[in-house]
Short mmCIF file of C-alpha atoms in Angstrom, two decimals:
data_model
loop_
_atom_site.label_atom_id
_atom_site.label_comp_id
_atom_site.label_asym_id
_atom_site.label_seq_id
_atom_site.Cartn_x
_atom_site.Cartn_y
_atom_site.Cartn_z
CA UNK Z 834 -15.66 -17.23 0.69
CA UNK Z 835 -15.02 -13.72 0.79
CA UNK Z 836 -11.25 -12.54 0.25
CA UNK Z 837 -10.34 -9.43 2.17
CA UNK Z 838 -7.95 -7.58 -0.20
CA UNK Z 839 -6.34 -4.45 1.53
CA UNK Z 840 -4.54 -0.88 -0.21
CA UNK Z 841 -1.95 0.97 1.47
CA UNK Z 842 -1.51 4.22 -0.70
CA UNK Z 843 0.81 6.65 0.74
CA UNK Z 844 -0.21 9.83 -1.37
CA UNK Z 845 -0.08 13.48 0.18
CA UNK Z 846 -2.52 15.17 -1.94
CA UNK Z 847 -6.57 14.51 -2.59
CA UNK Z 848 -6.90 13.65 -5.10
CA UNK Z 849 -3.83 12.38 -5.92
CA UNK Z 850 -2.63 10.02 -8.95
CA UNK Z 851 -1.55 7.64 -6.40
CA UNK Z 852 -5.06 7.16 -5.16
CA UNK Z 853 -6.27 7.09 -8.44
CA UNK Z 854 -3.78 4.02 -9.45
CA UNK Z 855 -4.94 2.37 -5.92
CA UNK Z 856 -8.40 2.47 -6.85
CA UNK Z 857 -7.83 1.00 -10.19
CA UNK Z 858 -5.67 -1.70 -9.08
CA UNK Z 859 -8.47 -2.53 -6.32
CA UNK Z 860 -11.32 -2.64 -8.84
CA UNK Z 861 -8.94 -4.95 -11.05
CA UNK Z 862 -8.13 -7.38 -8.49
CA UNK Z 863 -12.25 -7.38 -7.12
CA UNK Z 864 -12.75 -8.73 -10.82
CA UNK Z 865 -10.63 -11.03 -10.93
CA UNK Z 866 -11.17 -12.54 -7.54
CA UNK Z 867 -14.92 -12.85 -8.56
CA UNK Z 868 -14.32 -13.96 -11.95
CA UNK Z 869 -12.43 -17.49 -10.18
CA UNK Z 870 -16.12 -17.61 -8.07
CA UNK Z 871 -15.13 -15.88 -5.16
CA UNK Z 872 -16.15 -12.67 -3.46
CA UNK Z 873 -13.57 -9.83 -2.64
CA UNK Z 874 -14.00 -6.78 0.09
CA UNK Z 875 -11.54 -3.90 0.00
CA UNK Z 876 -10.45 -1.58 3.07
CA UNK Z 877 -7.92 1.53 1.92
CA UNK Z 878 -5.37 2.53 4.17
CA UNK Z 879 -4.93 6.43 3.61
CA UNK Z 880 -1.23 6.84 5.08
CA UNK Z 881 -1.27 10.07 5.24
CA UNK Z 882 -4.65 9.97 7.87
CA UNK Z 883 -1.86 8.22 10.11
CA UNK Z 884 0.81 10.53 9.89
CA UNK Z 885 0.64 11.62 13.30
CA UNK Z 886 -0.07 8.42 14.79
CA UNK Z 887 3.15 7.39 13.24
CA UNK Z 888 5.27 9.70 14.62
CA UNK Z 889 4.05 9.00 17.89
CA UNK Z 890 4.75 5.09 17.68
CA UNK Z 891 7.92 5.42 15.76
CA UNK Z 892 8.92 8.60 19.02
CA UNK Z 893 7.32 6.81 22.32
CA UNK Z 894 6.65 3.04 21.10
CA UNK Z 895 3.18 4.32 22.28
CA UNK Z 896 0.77 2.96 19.37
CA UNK Z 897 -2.65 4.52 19.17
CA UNK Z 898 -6.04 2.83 18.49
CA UNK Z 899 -5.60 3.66 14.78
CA UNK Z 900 -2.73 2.14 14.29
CA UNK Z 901 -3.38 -0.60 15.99
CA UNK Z 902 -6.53 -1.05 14.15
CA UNK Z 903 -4.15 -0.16 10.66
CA UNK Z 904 -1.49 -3.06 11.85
CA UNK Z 905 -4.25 -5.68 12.67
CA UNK Z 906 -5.90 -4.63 9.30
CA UNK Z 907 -2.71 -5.68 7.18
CA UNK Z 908 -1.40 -8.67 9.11
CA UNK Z 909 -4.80 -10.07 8.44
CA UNK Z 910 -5.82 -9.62 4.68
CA UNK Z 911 -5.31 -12.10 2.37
CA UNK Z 912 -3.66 -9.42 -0.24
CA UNK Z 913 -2.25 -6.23 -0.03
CA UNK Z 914 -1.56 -3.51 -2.71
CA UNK Z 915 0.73 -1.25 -1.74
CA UNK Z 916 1.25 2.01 -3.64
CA UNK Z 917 3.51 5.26 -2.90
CA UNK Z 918 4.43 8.23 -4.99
CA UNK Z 919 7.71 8.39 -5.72
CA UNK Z 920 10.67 10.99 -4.35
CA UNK Z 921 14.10 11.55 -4.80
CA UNK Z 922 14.14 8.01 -6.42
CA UNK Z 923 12.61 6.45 -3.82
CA UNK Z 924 9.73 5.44 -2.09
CA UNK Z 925 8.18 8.32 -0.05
CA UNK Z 926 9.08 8.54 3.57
CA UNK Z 927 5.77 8.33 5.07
CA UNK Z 928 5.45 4.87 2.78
CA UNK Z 929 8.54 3.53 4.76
CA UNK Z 930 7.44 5.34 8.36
CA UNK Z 931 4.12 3.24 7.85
CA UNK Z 932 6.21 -0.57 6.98
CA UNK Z 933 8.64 0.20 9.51
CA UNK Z 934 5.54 0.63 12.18
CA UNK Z 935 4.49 -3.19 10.70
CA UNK Z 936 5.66 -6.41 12.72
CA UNK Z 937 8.87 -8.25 11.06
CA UNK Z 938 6.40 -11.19 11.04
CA UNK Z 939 3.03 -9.20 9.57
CA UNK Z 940 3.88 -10.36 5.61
CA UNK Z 941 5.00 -13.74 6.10
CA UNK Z 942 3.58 -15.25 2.80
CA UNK Z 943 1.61 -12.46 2.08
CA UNK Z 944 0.44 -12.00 -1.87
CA UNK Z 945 1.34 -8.03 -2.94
CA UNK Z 946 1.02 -5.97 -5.59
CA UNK Z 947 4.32 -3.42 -5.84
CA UNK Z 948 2.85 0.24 -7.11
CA UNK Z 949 3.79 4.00 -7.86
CA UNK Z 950 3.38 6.91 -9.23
CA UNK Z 951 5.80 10.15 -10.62
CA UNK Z 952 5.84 12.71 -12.74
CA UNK Z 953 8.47 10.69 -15.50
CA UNK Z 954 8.84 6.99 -16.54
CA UNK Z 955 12.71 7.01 -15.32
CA UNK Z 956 11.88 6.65 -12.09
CA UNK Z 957 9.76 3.37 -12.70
CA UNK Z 958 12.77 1.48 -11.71
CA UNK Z 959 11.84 1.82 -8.09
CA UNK Z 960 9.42 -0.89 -8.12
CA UNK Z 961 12.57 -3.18 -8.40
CA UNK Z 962 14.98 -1.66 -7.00
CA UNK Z 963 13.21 -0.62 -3.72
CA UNK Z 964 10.08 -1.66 -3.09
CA UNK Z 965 10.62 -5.44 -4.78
CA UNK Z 966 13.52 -5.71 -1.47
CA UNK Z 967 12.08 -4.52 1.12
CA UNK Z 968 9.26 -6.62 0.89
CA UNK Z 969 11.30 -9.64 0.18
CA UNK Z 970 13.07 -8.65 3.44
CA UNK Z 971 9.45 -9.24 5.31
CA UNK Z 972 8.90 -12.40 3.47
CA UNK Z 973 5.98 -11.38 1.22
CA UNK Z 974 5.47 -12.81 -2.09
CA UNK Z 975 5.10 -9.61 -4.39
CA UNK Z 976 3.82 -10.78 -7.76
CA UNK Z 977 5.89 -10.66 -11.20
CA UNK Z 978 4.06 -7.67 -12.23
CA UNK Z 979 4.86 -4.09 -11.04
CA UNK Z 980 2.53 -1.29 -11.80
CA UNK Z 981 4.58 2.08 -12.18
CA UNK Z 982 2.17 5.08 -13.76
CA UNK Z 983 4.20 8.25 -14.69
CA UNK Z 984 1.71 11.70 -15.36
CA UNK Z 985 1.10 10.84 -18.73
CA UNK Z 986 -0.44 7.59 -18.23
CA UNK Z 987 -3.15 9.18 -16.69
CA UNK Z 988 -4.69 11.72 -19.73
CA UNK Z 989 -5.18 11.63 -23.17
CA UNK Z 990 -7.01 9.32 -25.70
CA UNK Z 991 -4.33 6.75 -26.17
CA UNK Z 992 -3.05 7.05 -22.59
CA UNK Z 993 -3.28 4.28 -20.06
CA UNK Z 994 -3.68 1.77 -22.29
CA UNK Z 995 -0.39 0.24 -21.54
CA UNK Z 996 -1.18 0.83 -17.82
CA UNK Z 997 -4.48 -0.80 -17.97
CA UNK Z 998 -2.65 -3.83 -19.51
CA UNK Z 999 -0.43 -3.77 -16.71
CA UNK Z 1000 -3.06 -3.32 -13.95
CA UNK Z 1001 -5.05 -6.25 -15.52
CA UNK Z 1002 -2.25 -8.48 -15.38
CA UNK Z 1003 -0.92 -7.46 -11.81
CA UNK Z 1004 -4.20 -8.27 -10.53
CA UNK Z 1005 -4.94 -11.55 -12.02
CA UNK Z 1006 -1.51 -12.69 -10.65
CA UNK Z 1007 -2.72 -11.55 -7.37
CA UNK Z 1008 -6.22 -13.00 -7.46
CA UNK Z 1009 -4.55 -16.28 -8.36
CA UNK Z 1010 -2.36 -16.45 -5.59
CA UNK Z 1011 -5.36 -15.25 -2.93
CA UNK Z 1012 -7.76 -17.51 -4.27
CA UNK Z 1013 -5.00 -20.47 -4.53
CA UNK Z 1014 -5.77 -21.19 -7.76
CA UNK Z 1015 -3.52 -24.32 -8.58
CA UNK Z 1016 -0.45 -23.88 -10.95
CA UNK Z 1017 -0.87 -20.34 -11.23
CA UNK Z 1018 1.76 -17.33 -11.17
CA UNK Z 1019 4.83 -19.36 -12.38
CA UNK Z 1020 3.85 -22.43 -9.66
CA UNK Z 1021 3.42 -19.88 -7.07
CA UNK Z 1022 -0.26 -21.31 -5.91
CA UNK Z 1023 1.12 -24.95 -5.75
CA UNK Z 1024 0.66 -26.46 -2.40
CA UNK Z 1025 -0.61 -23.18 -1.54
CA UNK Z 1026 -3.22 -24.66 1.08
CA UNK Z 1027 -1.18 -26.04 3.12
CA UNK Z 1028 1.52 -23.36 3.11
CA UNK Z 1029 -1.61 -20.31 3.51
CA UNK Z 1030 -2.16 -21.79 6.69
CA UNK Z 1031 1.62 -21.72 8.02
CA UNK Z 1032 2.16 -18.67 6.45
CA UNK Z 1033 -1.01 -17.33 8.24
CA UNK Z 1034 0.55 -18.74 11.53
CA UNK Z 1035 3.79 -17.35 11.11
CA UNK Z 1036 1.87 -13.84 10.81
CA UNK Z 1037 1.75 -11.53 13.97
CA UNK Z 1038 0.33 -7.87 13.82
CA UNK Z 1039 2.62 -6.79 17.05
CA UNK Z 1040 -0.36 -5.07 18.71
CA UNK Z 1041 -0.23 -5.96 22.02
CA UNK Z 1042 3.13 -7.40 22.98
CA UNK Z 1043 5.26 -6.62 25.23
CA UNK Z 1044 6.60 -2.96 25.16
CA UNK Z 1045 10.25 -2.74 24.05
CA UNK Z 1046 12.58 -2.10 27.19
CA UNK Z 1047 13.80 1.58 26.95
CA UNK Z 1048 17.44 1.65 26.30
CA UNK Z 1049 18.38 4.02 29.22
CA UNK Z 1050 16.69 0.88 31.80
CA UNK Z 1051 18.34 -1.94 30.09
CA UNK Z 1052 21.76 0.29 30.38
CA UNK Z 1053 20.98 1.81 34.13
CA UNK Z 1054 23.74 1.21 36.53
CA UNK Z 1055 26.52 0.94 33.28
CA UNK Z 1056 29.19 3.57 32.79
CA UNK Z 1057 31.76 3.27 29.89
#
């Protein structure tokens, strides 16, 4: 079986670092799916390529092919890795434009990986402190292991060791939980058959539902 593992990385630049530490979490997690027997595609999510198509659905309600295409994408892998550069101590806004545009219901029981990138290690605490809740909040199960790369990780001869460590890790907890691999991540995968297929139920893109009801009809004919 073939295990479609998809990257949201919400960069600005090209290159960028954050694409860099997408890539490398993406090639981590292909090996480790294949190393339990199992074959893993990736599809990368450039957020920044849907920056206009977000303004428009987040503006109008009016979604566009693309991000229709970008919503569908998500609510049907069997991982995600989501990765944003970091600002003002934060994720970056276009990260949050793009999970606001998901449906409430488009992580249930979805296996994540929580990334990011920034110029220092003291903003590394963003992983837990705002990215860890909001995806609790849409009912994802984001793996023990955060990957958080500062500049430095990135050069130099003993650089990135401790971020390759890191990476390795993250993606063998996510491999384990997308391949169901019994007893893994902390008990995670126990049962996880049966619960894959709820969760995968539970799970709706929101492309092509009913359009919201603008707020001036629902309040037409009410004064006060």
């Amino acid at each position: 079986m073939t295990r479609r593992i998809v990257a949201v990385t919400a960069g600005l630049s090209q290159p960028s670092s954050t694409r860099l530490l997408t890539d490398q979490l993406t090639a981590a997690v292909t090996a480790q799916v294949t190393a339990r027997g199992e074959a893993a595609s990736v599809e990368v999510i450039e957020v920044r390529e849907l920056a206009t198509d977000l303004a428009q659905l987040m503006t109008s309600g009016l979604a566009t092919p693309r991000m229709d295409e970008a919503r569908e994408l998500v609510s049907s892998a069997d991982g995600l890795v989501l990765v944003t550069p970091v600002f003002n101590g934060s994720y970056a806004g276009l990260f949050k434009l793009f999970v606001d545009a998901l449906s409430p219901d488009s992580l249930t029981g979805m296996p994540v990986i929580v990334a990011a990138t920034a110029g220092t290690a003291r903003h590394s605490l963003v992983l837990d402190f705002a990215m860890r809740p909001l995806l609790t909040y849409l009912r994802a199960v984001v793996v023990p292991t955060g990957v958080f790369a500062a500049t430095e990780d990135f050069g130099g001869a003993e650089a990135g060791s401790g971020l390759a460590s890191r990476v390795r890790r993250a993606a063998s907890e996510l491999a384990a939980l997308v391949v169901a691999e019994t007893g893994a991540v902390a008990g995670f995968a126990e049962g996880s058959a049966d619960r894959d297929r709820s969760d995968r139920a539970a799970r709706s893109s929101g492309v092509g539902l009913a359009p919201v009801t603008p707020f001036e009809q629902l309040l037409a004919g009410h004064t006060g």
